[in-house]
Coordinates of C-alpha atoms in Angstrom, one line a residue:
Chain A
X1 CA 27.2 -9.0 -7.9
X2 CA 27.2 -5.4 -7.0
X3 CA 29.0 -4.9 -3.8
X4 CA 27.3 -1.4 -2.9
X5 CA 24.0 -3.8 -2.6
X6 CA 25.9 -6.8 -0.8
X7 CA 27.4 -3.5 1.6
X8 CA 23.9 -2.1 2.0
X9 CA 22.8 -5.9 3.3
X10 CA 25.4 -6.4 5.6
X11 CA 24.3 -3.2 6.8
X12 CA 20.8 -4.0 7.5
X13 CA 22.3 -7.3 9.3
X14 CA 23.8 -4.6 11.5
X15 CA 20.4 -2.9 12.9
X16 CA 19.2 -5.8 14.8
X17 CA 20.8 -5.3 17.4
X18 CA 19.1 -8.1 19.2
X19 CA 20.2 -10.5 16.6
X20 CA 23.6 -8.8 16.7
X21 CA 24.2 -8.9 20.6
X22 CA 22.9 -12.3 20.7
X23 CA 25.9 -13.7 18.5
X24 CA 28.0 -12.0 19.8
X25 CA 27.7 -12.9 23.8
X26 CA 27.1 -16.9 21.9
X27 CA 30.6 -16.5 20.8
X28 CA 32.2 -15.3 23.8
X29 CA 30.4 -18.2 25.7
X30 CA 31.1 -20.8 23.8
X31 CA 34.6 -19.5 23.0
X32 CA 35.4 -19.1 26.7
X33 CA 34.0 -22.3 27.4
X34 CA 35.8 -24.2 25.0
X35 CA 38.8 -22.3 25.2
X36 CA 39.4 -23.7 28.9
X37 CA 39.0 -26.8 28.9
X38 CA 41.9 -27.6 26.8
X39 CA 44.6 -27.8 30.0
X40 CA 42.6 -30.9 30.5
X41 CA 44.0 -32.7 27.8
X42 CA 47.2 -34.9 27.9
X43 CA 50.5 -32.8 26.7
X44 CA 51.3 -35.1 23.8
X45 CA 48.0 -34.3 21.8
X46 CA 48.1 -30.6 22.6
X47 CA 48.7 -29.1 18.7
X48 CA 46.0 -31.5 17.4
X49 CA 43.6 -30.7 19.7
X50 CA 44.3 -27.3 20.2
X51 CA 44.1 -27.3 16.0
X52 CA 40.7 -29.9 16.6
X53 CA 39.1 -27.5 19.2
X54 CA 39.6 -24.2 16.7
X55 CA 38.1 -26.3 13.6
X56 CA 35.1 -28.2 15.3
X57 CA 34.4 -25.2 16.8
X58 CA 34.7 -22.3 14.3
X59 CA 32.4 -24.5 12.0
X60 CA 29.6 -25.3 14.5
X61 CA 29.6 -21.7 15.6
X62 CA 29.8 -20.9 11.6
X63 CA 26.9 -22.3 11.3
X64 CA 24.2 -21.3 14.6
X65 CA 25.7 -18.0 13.1
X66 CA 24.5 -18.4 9.7
X67 CA 21.2 -19.8 11.0
X68 CA 20.0 -17.2 13.6
X69 CA 21.2 -14.6 10.4
X70 CA 19.4 -16.1 7.3
X71 CA 16.3 -16.7 9.8
X72 CA 16.8 -12.8 9.9
X73 CA 17.4 -12.1 6.2
X74 CA 15.3 -13.9 4.6
X75 CA 12.2 -15.1 6.7
X76 CA 11.9 -11.6 7.9
X77 CA 11.7 -10.3 4.9
X78 CA 9.0 -12.1 4.2
X79 CA 7.2 -11.4 7.9
X80 CA 7.8 -8.2 7.1
X81 CA 6.5 -8.6 3.6
X82 CA 9.1 -6.3 2.4
X83 CA 9.6 -9.1 0.0
X84 CA 7.1 -8.8 -2.4
X85 CA 8.7 -4.7 -3.1
X86 CA 11.9 -6.1 -3.5
X87 CA 11.2 -8.6 -5.9
X88 CA 9.7 -5.5 -7.9
X89 CA 13.1 -4.3 -8.5
X90 CA 15.1 -4.8 -11.1
X91 CA 17.3 -7.7 -9.3
X92 CA 16.5 -10.5 -10.2
X93 CA 15.6 -13.6 -7.5
X94 CA 18.4 -15.1 -7.6
X95 CA 20.5 -12.1 -7.4
X96 CA 18.3 -11.2 -4.1
X97 CA 18.9 -14.8 -2.8
X98 CA 22.6 -14.5 -3.6
X99 CA 23.1 -11.5 -2.3
X100 CA 21.6 -12.3 0.8
X101 CA 23.3 -15.6 1.4
X102 CA 26.8 -14.2 1.2
X103 CA 25.7 -11.0 3.0
X104 CA 24.8 -13.8 6.2
X105 CA 28.2 -16.1 5.7
X106 CA 30.4 -13.0 5.7
X107 CA 28.6 -12.5 9.0
X108 CA 29.5 -15.4 10.6
X109 CA 32.3 -15.6 8.8
X110 CA 33.8 -12.9 10.6
X111 CA 32.1 -14.9 14.3
X112 CA 34.0 -17.5 13.5
X113 CA 37.4 -15.7 13.1
X114 CA 36.3 -13.7 16.3
X115 CA 35.8 -17.4 18.0
X116 CA 39.3 -18.1 16.9
X117 CA 41.0 -15.2 18.7
X118 CA 38.7 -15.9 21.5
X119 CA 40.2 -19.2 21.8
X120 CA 43.6 -18.3 21.4
X121 CA 43.4 -15.3 24.1
X122 CA 42.5 -18.2 26.5
X123 CA 46.1 -20.0 25.8
X124 CA 47.4 -16.7 27.7
X125 CA 45.9 -17.5 30.7
X126 CA 48.0 -19.5 33.9
X127 CA 48.2 -23.7 33.4
X128 CA 46.4 -23.1 30.0
X129 CA 47.0 -25.5 26.7
X130 CA 46.0 -23.9 24.0
X131 CA 48.5 -23.5 21.1
X132 CA 48.8 -21.0 18.3
X133 CA 47.0 -23.0 15.4
X134 CA 48.7 -24.8 12.5
X135 CA 48.7 -23.6 8.9
X136 CA 45.8 -26.4 7.9
X137 CA 43.4 -23.7 10.3
X138 CA 43.5 -20.9 8.5
X139 CA 43.9 -22.9 5.1
X140 CA 40.5 -24.1 6.8
X141 CA 39.2 -20.7 8.5
X142 CA 39.9 -18.6 5.3
X143 CA 39.1 -20.4 2.4
X144 CA 37.4 -23.7 3.5
X145 CA 34.8 -22.3 6.1
X146 CA 33.7 -19.1 3.3
X147 CA 32.9 -21.8 1.1
X148 CA 30.8 -23.5 3.6
X149 CA 29.2 -21.0 5.2
X150 CA 28.2 -19.7 1.6
X151 CA 26.3 -23.5 1.1
X152 CA 24.3 -23.2 4.7
X153 CA 23.4 -19.9 4.3
X154 CA 22.1 -20.2 0.4
X155 CA 20.3 -23.8 1.3
X156 CA 18.6 -22.2 4.3
X157 CA 18.2 -18.7 2.3
X158 CA 16.3 -21.4 -0.3
X159 CA 14.6 -23.2 2.3
X160 CA 13.0 -19.6 4.0
X161 CA 11.9 -18.3 1.1
X162 CA 10.3 -21.2 0.0
X163 CA 8.3 -22.3 2.5
X164 CA 5.6 -21.2 5.0
X165 CA 6.0 -20.8 9.2
X166 CA 5.2 -24.4 9.4
X167 CA 7.7 -25.9 7.6
X168 CA 10.1 -23.6 8.5
X169 CA 9.3 -24.5 11.7
X170 CA 10.0 -28.1 11.6
X171 CA 13.6 -27.3 10.0
X172 CA 14.2 -24.9 13.3
X173 CA 13.6 -27.8 14.9
X174 CA 15.8 -30.3 13.2
X175 CA 18.4 -27.4 13.0
X176 CA 18.5 -26.4 16.6
X177 CA 19.0 -30.4 17.6
X178 CA 22.1 -30.6 14.7
X179 CA 23.4 -27.5 17.0
X180 CA 22.9 -29.7 20.8
X181 CA 24.4 -32.4 19.2
X182 CA 26.8 -30.5 17.4
X183 CA 28.5 -29.4 20.8
X184 CA 28.8 -32.3 22.5
X185 CA 30.7 -33.8 19.1
X186 CA 33.6 -30.3 19.7
X187 CA 34.4 -31.7 23.5
X188 CA 34.8 -35.1 22.5
X189 CA 36.4 -33.5 19.2
X190 CA 40.0 -32.5 21.6
X191 CA 40.4 -35.4 23.2
X192 CA 40.3 -37.2 19.5
X193 CA 38.8 -36.9 16.1
X194 CA 40.5 -36.1 13.0
X195 CA 39.2 -32.1 12.0
X196 CA 42.7 -31.1 11.7
X197 CA 43.2 -33.5 9.6
X198 CA 43.4 -33.5 5.3
X199 CA 40.4 -35.9 5.2
X200 CA 38.2 -33.6 6.5
X201 CA 38.8 -31.0 5.1
X202 CA 38.8 -32.1 1.6
X203 CA 35.5 -33.6 2.9
X204 CA 33.8 -30.3 4.0
X205 CA 35.4 -28.4 0.9
X206 CA 33.7 -31.4 -1.6
X207 CA 30.6 -31.1 1.0
X208 CA 31.0 -27.3 -0.1
X209 CA 31.0 -27.2 -3.2
X210 CA 28.2 -30.1 -3.9
X211 CA 25.6 -28.1 -1.4
X212 CA 26.2 -24.6 -3.8
X213 CA 26.1 -26.7 -7.4
X214 CA 22.9 -28.2 -6.1
X215 CA 21.8 -24.5 -4.8
X216 CA 22.7 -23.3 -8.0
X217 CA 20.7 -25.8 -10.0
X218 CA 17.6 -25.7 -7.1
X219 CA 17.5 -21.8 -7.8
X220 CA 15.5 -22.8 -11.0
X221 CA 12.4 -23.9 -9.0
X222 CA 12.5 -21.3 -6.9
X223 CA 10.5 -18.8 -8.7
X224 CA 8.2 -15.4 -7.1
X225 CA 4.7 -16.9 -6.8
X226 CA 6.1 -19.4 -4.0
X227 CA 7.7 -16.8 -2.0
X228 CA 4.7 -14.6 -2.6
X229 CA 2.1 -17.1 -1.4
X230 CA 3.8 -18.0 1.2
X231 CA 3.9 -15.3 3.2
X232 CA 1.0 -15.2 4.4
X233 CA 1.7 -18.7 6.2
X234 CA 4.5 -16.7 7.5
X235 CA 3.1 -14.0 8.9
Chain B
X1 CA 1.8 -12.0 -28.5
X2 CA 0.1 -9.2 -28.0
X3 CA 0.7 -6.0 -30.8
X4 CA 1.9 -3.3 -28.3
X5 CA -0.5 0.0 -28.7
X6 CA 2.2 3.0 -28.1
X7 CA -0.9 4.6 -25.8
X8 CA -1.1 1.9 -23.8
X9 CA 1.1 1.4 -20.7
X10 CA -0.9 -1.7 -18.8
X11 CA -2.5 -4.5 -21.6
X12 CA -4.1 -7.5 -19.8
X13 CA -5.3 -10.0 -22.1
X14 CA -7.6 -13.2 -21.4
X15 CA -5.3 -13.5 -17.9
X16 CA -6.8 -16.5 -15.8
X17 CA -5.6 -17.5 -12.5
X18 CA -6.7 -20.3 -10.1
X19 CA -5.6 -21.1 -6.5
X20 CA -5.9 -24.5 -6.8
X21 CA -9.4 -25.2 -7.5
X22 CA -10.8 -21.5 -6.3
X23 CA -11.3 -19.4 -9.6
X24 CA -9.8 -16.3 -8.9
X25 CA -9.5 -14.4 -12.1
X26 CA -11.9 -15.7 -15.2
X27 CA -10.3 -14.8 -18.6
X28 CA -9.7 -11.6 -17.6
X29 CA -9.2 -8.1 -20.0
X30 CA -8.4 -4.4 -19.8
X31 CA -5.9 -1.4 -20.9
X32 CA -4.2 1.5 -19.4
X33 CA -4.0 4.2 -20.9
X34 CA -0.4 6.7 -20.7
X35 CA -0.5 9.0 -18.5
X36 CA -3.8 8.1 -16.5
X37 CA -4.6 7.5 -13.2
X38 CA -6.8 4.4 -13.5
X39 CA -8.5 3.2 -10.7
X40 CA -9.1 -0.7 -10.0
X41 CA -12.0 -1.2 -8.1
X42 CA -13.8 -4.2 -6.4
X43 CA -15.6 -5.8 -3.4
X44 CA -13.3 -7.6 -1.3
X45 CA -11.5 -11.3 -2.6
X46 CA -12.5 -9.8 -6.2
X47 CA -9.2 -10.2 -7.3
X48 CA -7.5 -7.1 -7.2
X49 CA -4.4 -7.4 -5.5
X50 CA -4.0 -11.1 -7.8
X51 CA -4.2 -9.1 -10.9
X52 CA -1.4 -6.7 -9.6
X53 CA 0.1 -9.1 -8.5
X54 CA -0.1 -11.0 -11.9
X55 CA 0.9 -7.4 -13.6
X56 CA 4.5 -7.0 -11.9
X57 CA 5.1 -10.9 -12.2
X58 CA 5.0 -11.8 -8.6
X59 CA 2.3 -14.2 -9.3
X60 CA 2.0 -16.0 -12.7
X61 CA -1.3 -17.1 -14.5
X62 CA -2.3 -20.1 -15.4
X63 CA -3.4 -18.7 -18.9
X64 CA -3.6 -15.2 -20.7
X65 CA -0.5 -12.7 -20.6
X66 CA -0.3 -9.5 -18.4
X67 CA 2.5 -7.0 -20.2
X68 CA 3.2 -3.5 -19.4
X69 CA 4.9 -1.6 -22.2
X70 CA 4.8 -4.5 -24.3
X71 CA 7.3 -6.9 -22.2
X72 CA 6.9 -9.0 -19.1
X73 CA 7.8 -7.5 -15.9
X74 CA 9.0 -10.8 -13.9
X75 CA 11.3 -11.2 -17.2
X76 CA 12.6 -7.7 -17.7
X77 CA 14.8 -6.0 -15.3
X78 CA 14.4 -3.2 -17.7
X79 CA 10.8 -2.4 -17.0
X80 CA 10.9 -3.9 -13.5
X81 CA 13.2 -0.4 -13.5
X82 CA 10.4 1.7 -15.1
X83 CA 8.0 1.2 -12.7
X84 CA 7.3 2.2 -8.8
X85 CA 5.3 0.3 -6.9
X86 CA 3.5 0.7 -3.6
X87 CA 2.1 -2.2 -1.9
X88 CA -0.3 -2.7 1.2
X89 CA 2.8 -3.0 3.6
X90 CA 5.2 0.0 2.4
X91 CA 8.4 -2.5 1.5
X92 CA 10.6 -0.7 3.8
X93 CA 12.2 -1.8 7.5
X94 CA 11.5 -0.4 10.2
X95 CA 14.7 -0.9 11.3
X96 CA 16.5 1.5 9.0
X97 CA 16.0 5.1 9.2
X98 CA 14.1 6.8 6.6
X99 CA 17.5 8.0 4.5
X100 CA 18.7 4.1 5.2
X101 CA 15.2 2.5 3.8
X102 CA 15.5 5.0 0.5
X103 CA 19.5 4.3 0.4
X104 CA 19.0 0.6 0.5
X105 CA 16.4 1.2 -2.6
X106 CA 18.7 3.9 -4.2
X107 CA 21.7 1.7 -4.4
X108 CA 19.6 -1.3 -6.1
X109 CA 18.0 1.1 -8.4
X110 CA 22.2 2.2 -9.0
X111 CA 20.9 6.1 -8.5
X112 CA 23.0 9.0 -9.8
X113 CA 23.4 11.6 -7.3
X114 CA 21.6 9.4 -4.8
X115 CA 21.8 11.6 -2.1
X116 CA 20.4 14.8 -3.3
X117 CA 17.4 12.7 -5.0
X118 CA 16.6 10.9 -1.3
X119 CA 16.9 14.1 0.0
X120 CA 14.7 16.4 -2.2
X121 CA 11.7 13.6 -2.3
X122 CA 12.2 13.8 1.6
X123 CA 11.6 17.5 1.7
X124 CA 8.9 16.8 -0.7
X125 CA 7.0 14.1 1.6
X126 CA 7.1 16.6 4.0
X127 CA 9.8 14.3 6.1
X128 CA 12.7 15.6 5.7
X129 CA 13.2 16.3 8.8
X130 CA 12.8 13.0 10.5
X131 CA 15.3 11.5 7.9
X132 CA 17.0 9.8 10.4
X133 CA 14.3 8.3 12.6
X134 CA 14.1 4.7 12.6
X135 CA 10.5 4.7 10.7
X136 CA 9.3 1.5 13.2
X137 CA 8.8 5.4 15.4
X138 CA 6.9 6.5 12.4
X139 CA 3.0 6.8 12.1
X140 CA 1.0 5.0 8.8
X141 CA 0.8 8.3 7.2
X142 CA 4.5 8.7 7.5
X143 CA 5.2 5.4 6.5
X144 CA 2.7 5.7 3.3
X145 CA 4.4 8.9 2.1
X146 CA 8.0 6.9 3.1
X147 CA 6.7 4.4 1.1
X148 CA 5.5 6.9 -1.5
X149 CA 8.8 8.2 -1.9
X150 CA 10.5 5.0 -2.5
X151 CA 7.9 4.3 -5.3
X152 CA 9.6 7.4 -6.9
X153 CA 13.2 7.1 -6.3
X154 CA 13.8 5.6 -9.9
X155 CA 11.5 8.3 -11.5
X156 CA 9.4 5.6 -12.8
X157 CA 6.8 5.7 -15.5
X158 CA 3.7 3.7 -14.1
X159 CA 3.0 4.2 -10.4
X160 CA 1.2 0.8 -9.0
X161 CA -0.8 1.4 -5.8
X162 CA -2.0 -1.3 -3.8
X163 CA -5.0 0.5 -1.2
X164 CA -2.2 3.5 -0.8
X165 CA -4.6 5.1 1.6
X166 CA -5.8 2.1 4.2
X167 CA -5.4 3.5 7.8
X168 CA -4.6 7.2 7.2
X169 CA -6.8 9.6 8.5
X170 CA -9.0 12.1 6.1
X171 CA -6.0 15.1 6.4
X172 CA -3.3 12.5 5.4
X173 CA -6.2 10.9 2.6
X174 CA -6.4 14.2 0.9
X175 CA -3.2 15.2 1.4
X176 CA -1.7 12.1 -0.4
X177 CA -4.0 12.4 -3.1
X178 CA -3.1 15.6 -3.8
X179 CA 0.5 13.9 -4.2
X180 CA -0.9 11.7 -6.4
X181 CA -2.2 14.4 -8.3
X182 CA 0.3 16.7 -8.1
X183 CA 3.0 14.0 -9.5
X184 CA 0.5 12.6 -12.3
X185 CA 0.4 16.2 -14.0
X186 CA 4.5 17.1 -13.8
X187 CA 5.7 14.0 -14.7
X188 CA 2.7 12.7 -16.4
X189 CA 3.2 9.3 -14.8
X190 CA 0.5 6.9 -15.6
X191 CA -1.2 5.4 -12.2
X192 CA -2.3 2.4 -11.3
X193 CA -4.7 2.0 -8.3
X194 CA -6.5 -0.6 -6.3
X195 CA -8.3 1.1 -3.8
X196 CA -12.2 0.6 -1.7
X197 CA -12.2 4.7 -1.5
X198 CA -14.8 5.9 -4.0
X199 CA -14.8 9.4 -3.2
X200 CA -11.0 9.5 -3.3
X201 CA -10.7 7.6 -6.6
X202 CA -13.5 10.1 -7.4
X203 CA -11.4 12.7 -7.0
X204 CA -8.2 11.2 -8.4
X205 CA -9.2 9.0 -11.5
X206 CA -9.6 9.5 -15.3
X207 CA -10.4 6.4 -15.5
X208 CA -12.0 3.0 -14.2
X209 CA -12.1 -0.8 -14.0
X210 CA -14.3 -2.7 -11.9
X211 CA -14.0 -6.3 -11.4
X212 CA -16.4 -8.7 -9.2
X213 CA -17.0 -12.5 -9.3
X214 CA -13.7 -13.4 -11.4
X215 CA -14.6 -10.8 -14.2
X216 CA -13.8 -7.2 -15.2
X217 CA -17.7 -5.8 -15.0
X218 CA -17.2 -2.4 -16.5
X219 CA -14.2 -0.3 -17.6
X220 CA -14.2 3.2 -18.6
X221 CA -13.4 6.9 -19.3
X222 CA -14.5 8.5 -15.5
X223 CA -16.2 11.1 -17.1
X224 CA -18.4 9.8 -19.9
X225 CA -18.9 6.7 -17.3
X226 CA -21.1 9.4 -14.7
X227 CA -22.5 10.5 -18.1
X228 CA -23.8 7.6 -19.1
X229 CA -25.1 6.8 -15.7
X230 CA -26.5 10.5 -15.8
X231 CA -24.5 10.6 -12.0
X232 CA -22.0 12.9 -10.5
X233 CA -21.5 10.1 -8.0
X234 CA -18.8 7.0 -8.6
X235 CA -20.1 5.1 -5.7
X236 CA -23.3 4.7 -7.4
X237 CA -21.7 3.4 -10.4
X238 CA -20.7 1.2 -8.8
X239 CA -22.6 -0.4 -6.9
X240 CA -24.9 -0.6 -9.7
X241 CA -22.0 -2.4 -11.8
X242 CA -21.6 -4.6 -9.2
X243 CA -25.0 -5.2 -8.1
X244 CA -25.7 -6.5 -12.1
X245 CA -22.6 -7.6 -12.6
X246 CA -21.7 -5.1 -15.5
X247 CA -25.1 -5.1 -16.9
X248 CA -26.3 -1.8 -17.3

């Protein structure tokens, strides 16, 4: 992968200030809301509760940010009809998809790290019970989550490239519904749930790897004509 | 397999394309000579943009083939490195500055001394003073010029222009036309120009191709065509060809 192109793609994400500020606001608000709910948890479970919060919240924020950015990175390229010109460059379709997916995932990963830091900062406030994350949280944050976010960005990019507006609207509806449902889950995860357990980490790792393998196979069926002919539906 | 003639830049052979049950191109064939400026004309919906998209590898034909320098554009990144494209949309992000837009593509084309190249193109297009402004604030004419600068970043051998002067005022059209002529002379570029503007085409084109009702109705050298039709007006030839479906 050409890192200069990746750098430019990443830079391009930051030019959409509305999206960047939305992401920043969402990460700050949710991190603080959940960060300050931990004091309500019973003392003996505090380390597990904190770890569960770090992992479940970063997963959900990562998923949501990936969705927001992927919409900008992939769908806007069709909406603005810039994708046709991009497809005429020496880059292959697979390279374009890969670069955009990785740039999206890096942005989402940074948001997750920021969210974990914010939650930890909540621990400095009086009566807060937030504890420093255990090392399995770090493994999750720096090994498992990047792969998961790459897989999600790749999948969303694939769908957004392939489908027209109607289909993408249905996908968006499902994602928003999943996110709303997911936030209820984050609250519940602090009291019980094994988000910081090894089994959960391995499950997410396996899902991510399986998705990446599946996407790599599916890109054979993604062709320029499908993208170009679905532009009219998007615009 | 098409035998590659050295003087032929674009070769389209027995190309057919339909979308669902609608036939858009019916077994069309034509060549574009190297160094020529070829005007590709036809009424709305005649299949001009579809043909260009097939040549560029953005659409796939149902039968036949389209080659650029003997190769399939979709399959050859080397050929994509040798072409410049300005489609109906300029292909650039409104949120980026003129310089950053060109820098984005210059990185993709892996251009050496890209800063120098970008600045020189911006000067050539008269946009250097506004290089740091977001192109969302640019007029249509300025965006088209910037689009042309982007298409020329990689010093292409062939330039594909799809309705490049749509939305431009007469002054901007003239300026754009002169730019194409200068470039063609200086760099011996081959240009395939999709346009409805016959006056403009008459001033820049060396060859013409007319497409109507899914078929190529006429192709030939512009001067010879005008002599053949005993006229100085390309518009007259065009309407004659379209009206009679190519039968003179």
